[in-house]
Each structure stands twice: as structure tokens, then as C-alpha cells.
Short mmCIF file of C-alpha atoms in Angstrom, two decimals:
data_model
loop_
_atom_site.label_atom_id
_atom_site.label_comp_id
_atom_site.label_asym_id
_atom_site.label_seq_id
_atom_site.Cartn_x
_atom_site.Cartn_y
_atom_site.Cartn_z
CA UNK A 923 0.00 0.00 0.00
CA UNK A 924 1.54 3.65 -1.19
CA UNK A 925 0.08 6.46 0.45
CA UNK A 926 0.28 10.00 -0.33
CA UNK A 927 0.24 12.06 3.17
CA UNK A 928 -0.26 15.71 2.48
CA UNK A 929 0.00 18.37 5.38
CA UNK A 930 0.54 18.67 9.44
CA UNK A 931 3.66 21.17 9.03
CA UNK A 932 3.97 24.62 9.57
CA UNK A 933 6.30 27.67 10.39
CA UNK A 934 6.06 30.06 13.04
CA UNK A 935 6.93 33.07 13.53
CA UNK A 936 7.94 35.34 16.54
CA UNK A 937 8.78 38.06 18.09
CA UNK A 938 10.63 38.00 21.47
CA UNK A 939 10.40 41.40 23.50
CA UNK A 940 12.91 42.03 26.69
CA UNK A 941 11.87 45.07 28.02
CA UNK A 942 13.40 47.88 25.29
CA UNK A 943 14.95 45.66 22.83
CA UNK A 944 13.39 42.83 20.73
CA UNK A 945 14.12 40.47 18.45
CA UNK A 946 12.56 37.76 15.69
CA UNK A 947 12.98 34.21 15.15
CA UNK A 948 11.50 31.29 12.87
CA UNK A 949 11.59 28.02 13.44
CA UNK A 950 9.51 24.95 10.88
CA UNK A 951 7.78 22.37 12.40
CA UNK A 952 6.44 18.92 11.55
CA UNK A 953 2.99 17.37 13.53
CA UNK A 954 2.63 14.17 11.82
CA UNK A 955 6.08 12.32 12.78
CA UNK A 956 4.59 9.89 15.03
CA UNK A 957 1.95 8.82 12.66
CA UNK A 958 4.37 8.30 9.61
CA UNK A 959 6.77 6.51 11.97
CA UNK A 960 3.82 4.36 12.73
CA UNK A 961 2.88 3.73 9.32
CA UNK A 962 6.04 2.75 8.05
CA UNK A 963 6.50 0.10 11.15
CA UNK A 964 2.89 -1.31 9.77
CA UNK A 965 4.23 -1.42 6.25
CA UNK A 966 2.71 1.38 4.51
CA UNK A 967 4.70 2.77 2.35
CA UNK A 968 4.47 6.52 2.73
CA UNK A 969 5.33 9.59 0.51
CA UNK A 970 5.14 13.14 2.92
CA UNK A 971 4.80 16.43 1.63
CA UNK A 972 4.22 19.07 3.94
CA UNK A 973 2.13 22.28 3.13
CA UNK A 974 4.47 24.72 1.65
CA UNK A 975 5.82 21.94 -0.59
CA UNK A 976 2.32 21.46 -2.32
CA UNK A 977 2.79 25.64 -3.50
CA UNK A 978 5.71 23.94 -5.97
CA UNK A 979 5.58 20.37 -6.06
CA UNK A 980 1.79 18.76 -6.25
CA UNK A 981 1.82 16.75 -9.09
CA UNK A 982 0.02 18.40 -12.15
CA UNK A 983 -1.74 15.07 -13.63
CA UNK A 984 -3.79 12.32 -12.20
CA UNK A 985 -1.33 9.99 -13.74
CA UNK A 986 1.13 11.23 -10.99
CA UNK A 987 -1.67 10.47 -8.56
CA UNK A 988 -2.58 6.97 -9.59
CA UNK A 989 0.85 5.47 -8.51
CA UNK A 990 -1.09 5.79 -4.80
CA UNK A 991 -3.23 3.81 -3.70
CA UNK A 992 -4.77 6.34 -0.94
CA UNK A 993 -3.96 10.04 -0.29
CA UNK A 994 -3.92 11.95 2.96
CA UNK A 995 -4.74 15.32 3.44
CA UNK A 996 -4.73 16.75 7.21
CA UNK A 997 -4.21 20.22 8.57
CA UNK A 998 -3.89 21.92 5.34
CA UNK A 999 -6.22 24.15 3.87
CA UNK A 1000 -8.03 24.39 0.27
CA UNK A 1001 -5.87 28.10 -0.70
CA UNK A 1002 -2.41 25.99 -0.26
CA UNK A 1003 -3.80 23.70 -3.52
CA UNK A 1004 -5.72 26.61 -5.08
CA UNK A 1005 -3.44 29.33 -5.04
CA UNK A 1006 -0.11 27.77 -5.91
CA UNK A 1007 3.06 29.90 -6.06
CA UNK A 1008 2.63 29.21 -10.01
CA UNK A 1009 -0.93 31.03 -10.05
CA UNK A 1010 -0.80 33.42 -7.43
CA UNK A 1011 2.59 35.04 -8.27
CA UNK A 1012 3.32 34.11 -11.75
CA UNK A 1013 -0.42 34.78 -13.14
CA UNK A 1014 0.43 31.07 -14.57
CA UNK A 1015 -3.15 28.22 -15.47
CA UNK A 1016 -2.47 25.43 -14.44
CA UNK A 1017 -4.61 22.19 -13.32
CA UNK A 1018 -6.87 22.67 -10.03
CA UNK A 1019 -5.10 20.25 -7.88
CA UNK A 1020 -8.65 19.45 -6.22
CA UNK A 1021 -10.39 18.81 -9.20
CA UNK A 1022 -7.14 16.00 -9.81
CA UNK A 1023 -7.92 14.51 -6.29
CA UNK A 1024 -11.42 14.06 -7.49
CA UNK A 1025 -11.13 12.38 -10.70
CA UNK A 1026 -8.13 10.63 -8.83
CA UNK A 1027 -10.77 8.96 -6.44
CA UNK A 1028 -13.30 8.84 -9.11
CA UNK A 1029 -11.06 6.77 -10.74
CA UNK A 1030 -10.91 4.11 -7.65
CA UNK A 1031 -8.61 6.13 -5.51
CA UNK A 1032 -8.76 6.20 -1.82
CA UNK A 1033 -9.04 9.71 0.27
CA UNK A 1034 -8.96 10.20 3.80
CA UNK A 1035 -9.32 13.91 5.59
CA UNK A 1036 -8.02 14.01 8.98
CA UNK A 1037 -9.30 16.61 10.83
CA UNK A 1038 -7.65 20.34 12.53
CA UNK A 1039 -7.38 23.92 12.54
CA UNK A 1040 -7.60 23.68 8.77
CA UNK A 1041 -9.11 20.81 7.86
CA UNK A 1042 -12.98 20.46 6.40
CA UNK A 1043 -14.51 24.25 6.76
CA UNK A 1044 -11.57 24.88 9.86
CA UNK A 1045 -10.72 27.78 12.05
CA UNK A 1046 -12.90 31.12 11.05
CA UNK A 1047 -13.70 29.01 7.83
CA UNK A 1048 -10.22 29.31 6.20
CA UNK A 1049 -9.74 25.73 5.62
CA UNK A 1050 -12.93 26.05 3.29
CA UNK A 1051 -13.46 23.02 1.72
CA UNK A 1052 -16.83 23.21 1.53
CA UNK A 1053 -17.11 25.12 -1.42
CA UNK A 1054 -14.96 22.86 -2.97
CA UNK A 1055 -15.23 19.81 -5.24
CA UNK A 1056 -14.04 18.39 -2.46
CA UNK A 1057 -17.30 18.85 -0.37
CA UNK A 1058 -18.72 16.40 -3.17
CA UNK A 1059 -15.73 13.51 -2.84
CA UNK A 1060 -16.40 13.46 1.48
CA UNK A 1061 -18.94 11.26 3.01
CA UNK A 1062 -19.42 14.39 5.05
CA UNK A 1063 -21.62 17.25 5.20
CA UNK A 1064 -19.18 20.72 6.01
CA UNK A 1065 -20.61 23.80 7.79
CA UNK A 1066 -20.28 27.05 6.43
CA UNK A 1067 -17.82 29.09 8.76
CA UNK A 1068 -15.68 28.18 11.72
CA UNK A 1069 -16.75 24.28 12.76
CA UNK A 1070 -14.27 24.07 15.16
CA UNK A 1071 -15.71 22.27 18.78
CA UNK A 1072 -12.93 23.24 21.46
CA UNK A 1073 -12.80 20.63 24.44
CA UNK A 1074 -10.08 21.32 26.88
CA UNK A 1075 -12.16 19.50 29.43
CA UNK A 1076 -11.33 16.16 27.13
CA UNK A 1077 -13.90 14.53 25.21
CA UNK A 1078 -14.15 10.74 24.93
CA UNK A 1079 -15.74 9.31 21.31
CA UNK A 1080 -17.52 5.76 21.17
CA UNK A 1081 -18.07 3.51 18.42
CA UNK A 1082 -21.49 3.62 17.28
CA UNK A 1083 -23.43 -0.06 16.70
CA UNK A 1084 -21.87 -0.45 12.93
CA UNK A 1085 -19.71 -3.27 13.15
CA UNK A 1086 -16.40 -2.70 10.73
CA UNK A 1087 -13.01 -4.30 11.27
CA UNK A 1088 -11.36 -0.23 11.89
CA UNK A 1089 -13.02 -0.75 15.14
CA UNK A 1090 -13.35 -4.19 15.84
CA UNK A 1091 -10.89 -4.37 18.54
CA UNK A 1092 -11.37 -0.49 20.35
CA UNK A 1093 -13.54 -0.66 23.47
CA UNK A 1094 -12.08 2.40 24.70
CA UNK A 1095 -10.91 5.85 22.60
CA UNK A 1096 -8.31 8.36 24.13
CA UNK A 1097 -9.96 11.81 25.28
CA UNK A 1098 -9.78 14.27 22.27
CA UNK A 1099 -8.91 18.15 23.25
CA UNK A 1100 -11.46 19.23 20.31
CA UNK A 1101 -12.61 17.92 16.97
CA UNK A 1102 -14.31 19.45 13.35
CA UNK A 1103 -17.95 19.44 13.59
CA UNK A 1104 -19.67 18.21 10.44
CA UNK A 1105 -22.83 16.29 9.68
CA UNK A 1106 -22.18 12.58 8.03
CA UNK A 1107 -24.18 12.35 4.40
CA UNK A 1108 -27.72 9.94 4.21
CA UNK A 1109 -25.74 6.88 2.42
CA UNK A 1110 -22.04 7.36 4.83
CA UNK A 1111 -21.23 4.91 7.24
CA UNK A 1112 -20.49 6.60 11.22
CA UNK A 1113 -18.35 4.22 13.16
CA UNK A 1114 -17.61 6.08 16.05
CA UNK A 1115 -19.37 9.39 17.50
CA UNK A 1116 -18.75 12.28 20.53
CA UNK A 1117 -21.57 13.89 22.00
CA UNK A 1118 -24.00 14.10 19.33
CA UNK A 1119 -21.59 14.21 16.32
CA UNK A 1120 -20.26 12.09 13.76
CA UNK A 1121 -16.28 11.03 14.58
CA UNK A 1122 -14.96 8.75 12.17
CA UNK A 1123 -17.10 8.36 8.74
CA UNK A 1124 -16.53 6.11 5.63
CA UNK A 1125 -17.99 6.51 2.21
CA UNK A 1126 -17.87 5.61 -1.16
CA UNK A 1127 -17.45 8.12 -4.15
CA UNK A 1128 -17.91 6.53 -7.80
CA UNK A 1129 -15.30 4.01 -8.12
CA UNK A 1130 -13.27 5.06 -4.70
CA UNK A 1131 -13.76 4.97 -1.06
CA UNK A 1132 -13.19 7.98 1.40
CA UNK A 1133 -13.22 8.64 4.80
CA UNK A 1134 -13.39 11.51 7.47
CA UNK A 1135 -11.83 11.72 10.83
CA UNK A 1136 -13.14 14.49 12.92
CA UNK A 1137 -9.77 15.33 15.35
CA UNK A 1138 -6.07 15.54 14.77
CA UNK A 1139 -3.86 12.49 13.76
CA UNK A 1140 -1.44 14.32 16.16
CA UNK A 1141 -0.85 16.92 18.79
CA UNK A 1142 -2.31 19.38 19.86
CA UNK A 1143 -6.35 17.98 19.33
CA UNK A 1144 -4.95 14.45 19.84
CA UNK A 1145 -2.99 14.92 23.21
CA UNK A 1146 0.90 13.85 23.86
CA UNK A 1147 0.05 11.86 26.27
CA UNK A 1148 -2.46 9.24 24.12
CA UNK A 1149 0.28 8.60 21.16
CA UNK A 1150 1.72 5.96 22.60
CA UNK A 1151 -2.57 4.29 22.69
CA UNK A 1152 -2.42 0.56 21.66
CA UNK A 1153 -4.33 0.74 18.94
CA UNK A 1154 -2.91 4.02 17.76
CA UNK A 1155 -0.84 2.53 14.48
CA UNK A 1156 -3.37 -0.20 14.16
CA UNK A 1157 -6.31 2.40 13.73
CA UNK A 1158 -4.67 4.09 11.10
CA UNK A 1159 -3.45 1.43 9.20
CA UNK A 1160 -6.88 0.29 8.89
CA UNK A 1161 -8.52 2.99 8.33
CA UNK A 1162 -5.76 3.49 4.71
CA UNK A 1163 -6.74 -0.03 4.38
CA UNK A 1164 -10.28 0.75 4.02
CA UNK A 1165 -10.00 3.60 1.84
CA UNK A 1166 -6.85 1.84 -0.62
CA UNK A 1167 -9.48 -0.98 -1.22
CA UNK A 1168 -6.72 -3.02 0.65
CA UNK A 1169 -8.55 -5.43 3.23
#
């Protein structure tokens, strides 16, 4: 199984003030290390490319795609696809690398959305995927405008009565520090649920499979403390099974 993992990296930015004088530093950082470890230990075979790569480097044909068998996209918004440095500094057409993930899945690809600050509609609603052709791919139904459900308390999800080998073997989930609220579509499967909201969602779309995971893969929804769960790499493994067609 080849996967495509897009996303979970970012660069920050500060400035560091000591009474009169101040100063600036930047330093780039990667959220998504743990999972890919675990991946690779449970033999998927993994490709990363973090956000500001996609401005250069996302491949320009679904041919490029179809050499994966499932493609991960978590933590990065639907402006970092749309608005490559190509188009938005060079005035340059080029292909809409959404519209290629769609025929890519069309075409019997799997897609999986994992969820954050800029994942499905995301913080404020910059992640804005639903008014994308994306919104038609997901077995999920986006809101308009910030989705985000903060839970510092901890929230606990459950699997709901579908039976699926994903969740087979979880009696217990970690507590989540917040999640993406979205509403699963009429013909989706909903595995596991918090509160009153979907959690982990599977669908089909033409001749591929998707699904939808409502919290991080990583720190900081998913806390430090819960990466080392037991069915962490197992969970995710499965859940690229599902979607590669590869069970």
C-alpha cells in the first residue's frame, strides 16, 4: 500500500520582546512524525509532503496520482492547492489540484481527511473546503464558517453499533482536546461518534472509497500523552486499508 500524506507542518513566527529591545525568530515544524513513523513500522509505504511543498511540487496530472493507492490530506487548507506559487505570483493556469484529487478517487482512488485547525470548513472558515469539489468527494456534510468544537475539558468518542473491522478491537478511545464538527451524508457509514456528532465516517465516491476523521492524527487535538494508545498505528493502518481498497 503507497500512500500519499499531504499536510501537518507549519512555520512560526515570533517576536521576542525584553523590556526595550526585541528580536525575531523562525523556526519549521512537523505534527505528523509519530503517525508516519507508525505507518512505516505497519508497512505502509508513505510519501510526505508538507504544506508549503504542495505551493511547488503537487503533481500536475492524475497519472502522478494513480501510482497511490490512498492520499492523505490533514491540517492543510483548500488556498495551499488553489493558489499555488505558479498562479498566485506568476499569473500562470495550471490544473486545479482538487479537481485531480477528485477524478483521482473517481477513478478508484482512496481519500482520507483528517481533521484540525484547517481541515474540512476549519478555524474562522479558512480551511474552506466546503465550497470545494471536495465537499462532493467526502462522506461528510461541512458547515459554512468556523466548525471548530474546542474541548479542553477532554472529550471521549464511542463507536457507534456499525460493526467494521477499523473498530473491531477499540472498546475504549483516548480523550480528544477538540474535533471538526460536520454532519455525516444519508448513504455514509459513522463508526464512532462524541456527543451528538459524527467522529470517524466512511464513504464511497464513484469508483473510490473515502473517509473523514473528525480530530487531529497528532498533537495538539490528539494529546501527547495518548500517542503511545495501543491501537494508535493499528487504527490508522486500517482505516488506509479501508480507503486503498486493501482489506
Amino acid at each position: 500500500m503507497k500512500v500519499l500524506f499531504i499536510g501537518d507542518s507549519w512555520t512560526i513566527h515570533m517576536i521576542h520582546t525584553k523590556g526595550f529591545d526585541s528580536f525575531e525568530s523562525t523556526k519549521y515544524e512537523e505534527g505528523a512524525t509519530h503517525l508516519l513513523d507508525c505507518l512505516r513500522e505497519g508497512g505502509v509505504d508513505v510519501d510526505y509532503m508538507p504544506a508549503h511543498e504542495v505551493q511547488v511540487r503537487f503533481p500536475r496530472s492524475v497519472s502522478e496520482l494513480e501510482k497511490y493507492d490512498a492520499i492523505v490530506m490533514s491540517d492543510i487548507g483548500a488556498n495551499t492547492f488553489l493558489l499555488q506559487n505558479a498562479t498566485f505570483y506568476e499569473m500562470e493556469s495550471i490544473p486545479n489540484a482538487l479537481s485531480l484529487i477528485e477524478e483521482y478517487v473517481e477513478k478508484g482512488g482512496g481519500l482520507l481527511m483528517v481533521g484540525g485547525y484547517l481541515s474540512f470548513s476549519g478555524i474562522e472558515g479558512k480551511a474552506n473546503y466546503s465550497n470545494t469539489v471536495i465537499a462532493d468527494i467526502l462522506p461528510v456534510i461541512m458547515k459554512e464558517g468556523d466548525d471548530r468544537v474546542e474541548t479542553p475539558e477532554g472529550v471521549s468518542p464511542r463507536n457507534t453499533d456499525t460493526k467494521h473491522f477499523i473498530t473491531e478491537n477499540i472498546d475504549q478511545w483516548p480523550a480528544f482536546l477538540g474535533y471538526n464538527r460536520f454532519k455525516a451524508k444519508p448513504d455514509a457509514e459513522v463508526l464512532v461518534e462524541t456527543e451528538n456528532d459524527p467522529f470517524l465516517v466512511l464513504g464511497e465516491y464513484k469508483g473510490g472509497k473515502t473517509a473523514c476523521f473528525a480530530s487531529d492524527c497528532a498533537p495538539h487535538w490528539w494529546p501527547k500523552e495518548s500517542l503511545e494508545w495501543e491501537h494508535y498505528k493499528d487504527l490508522w493502518v486500517n482505516i488506509l486499508k479501508y480507503v486503498a481498497d486493501a482489506n
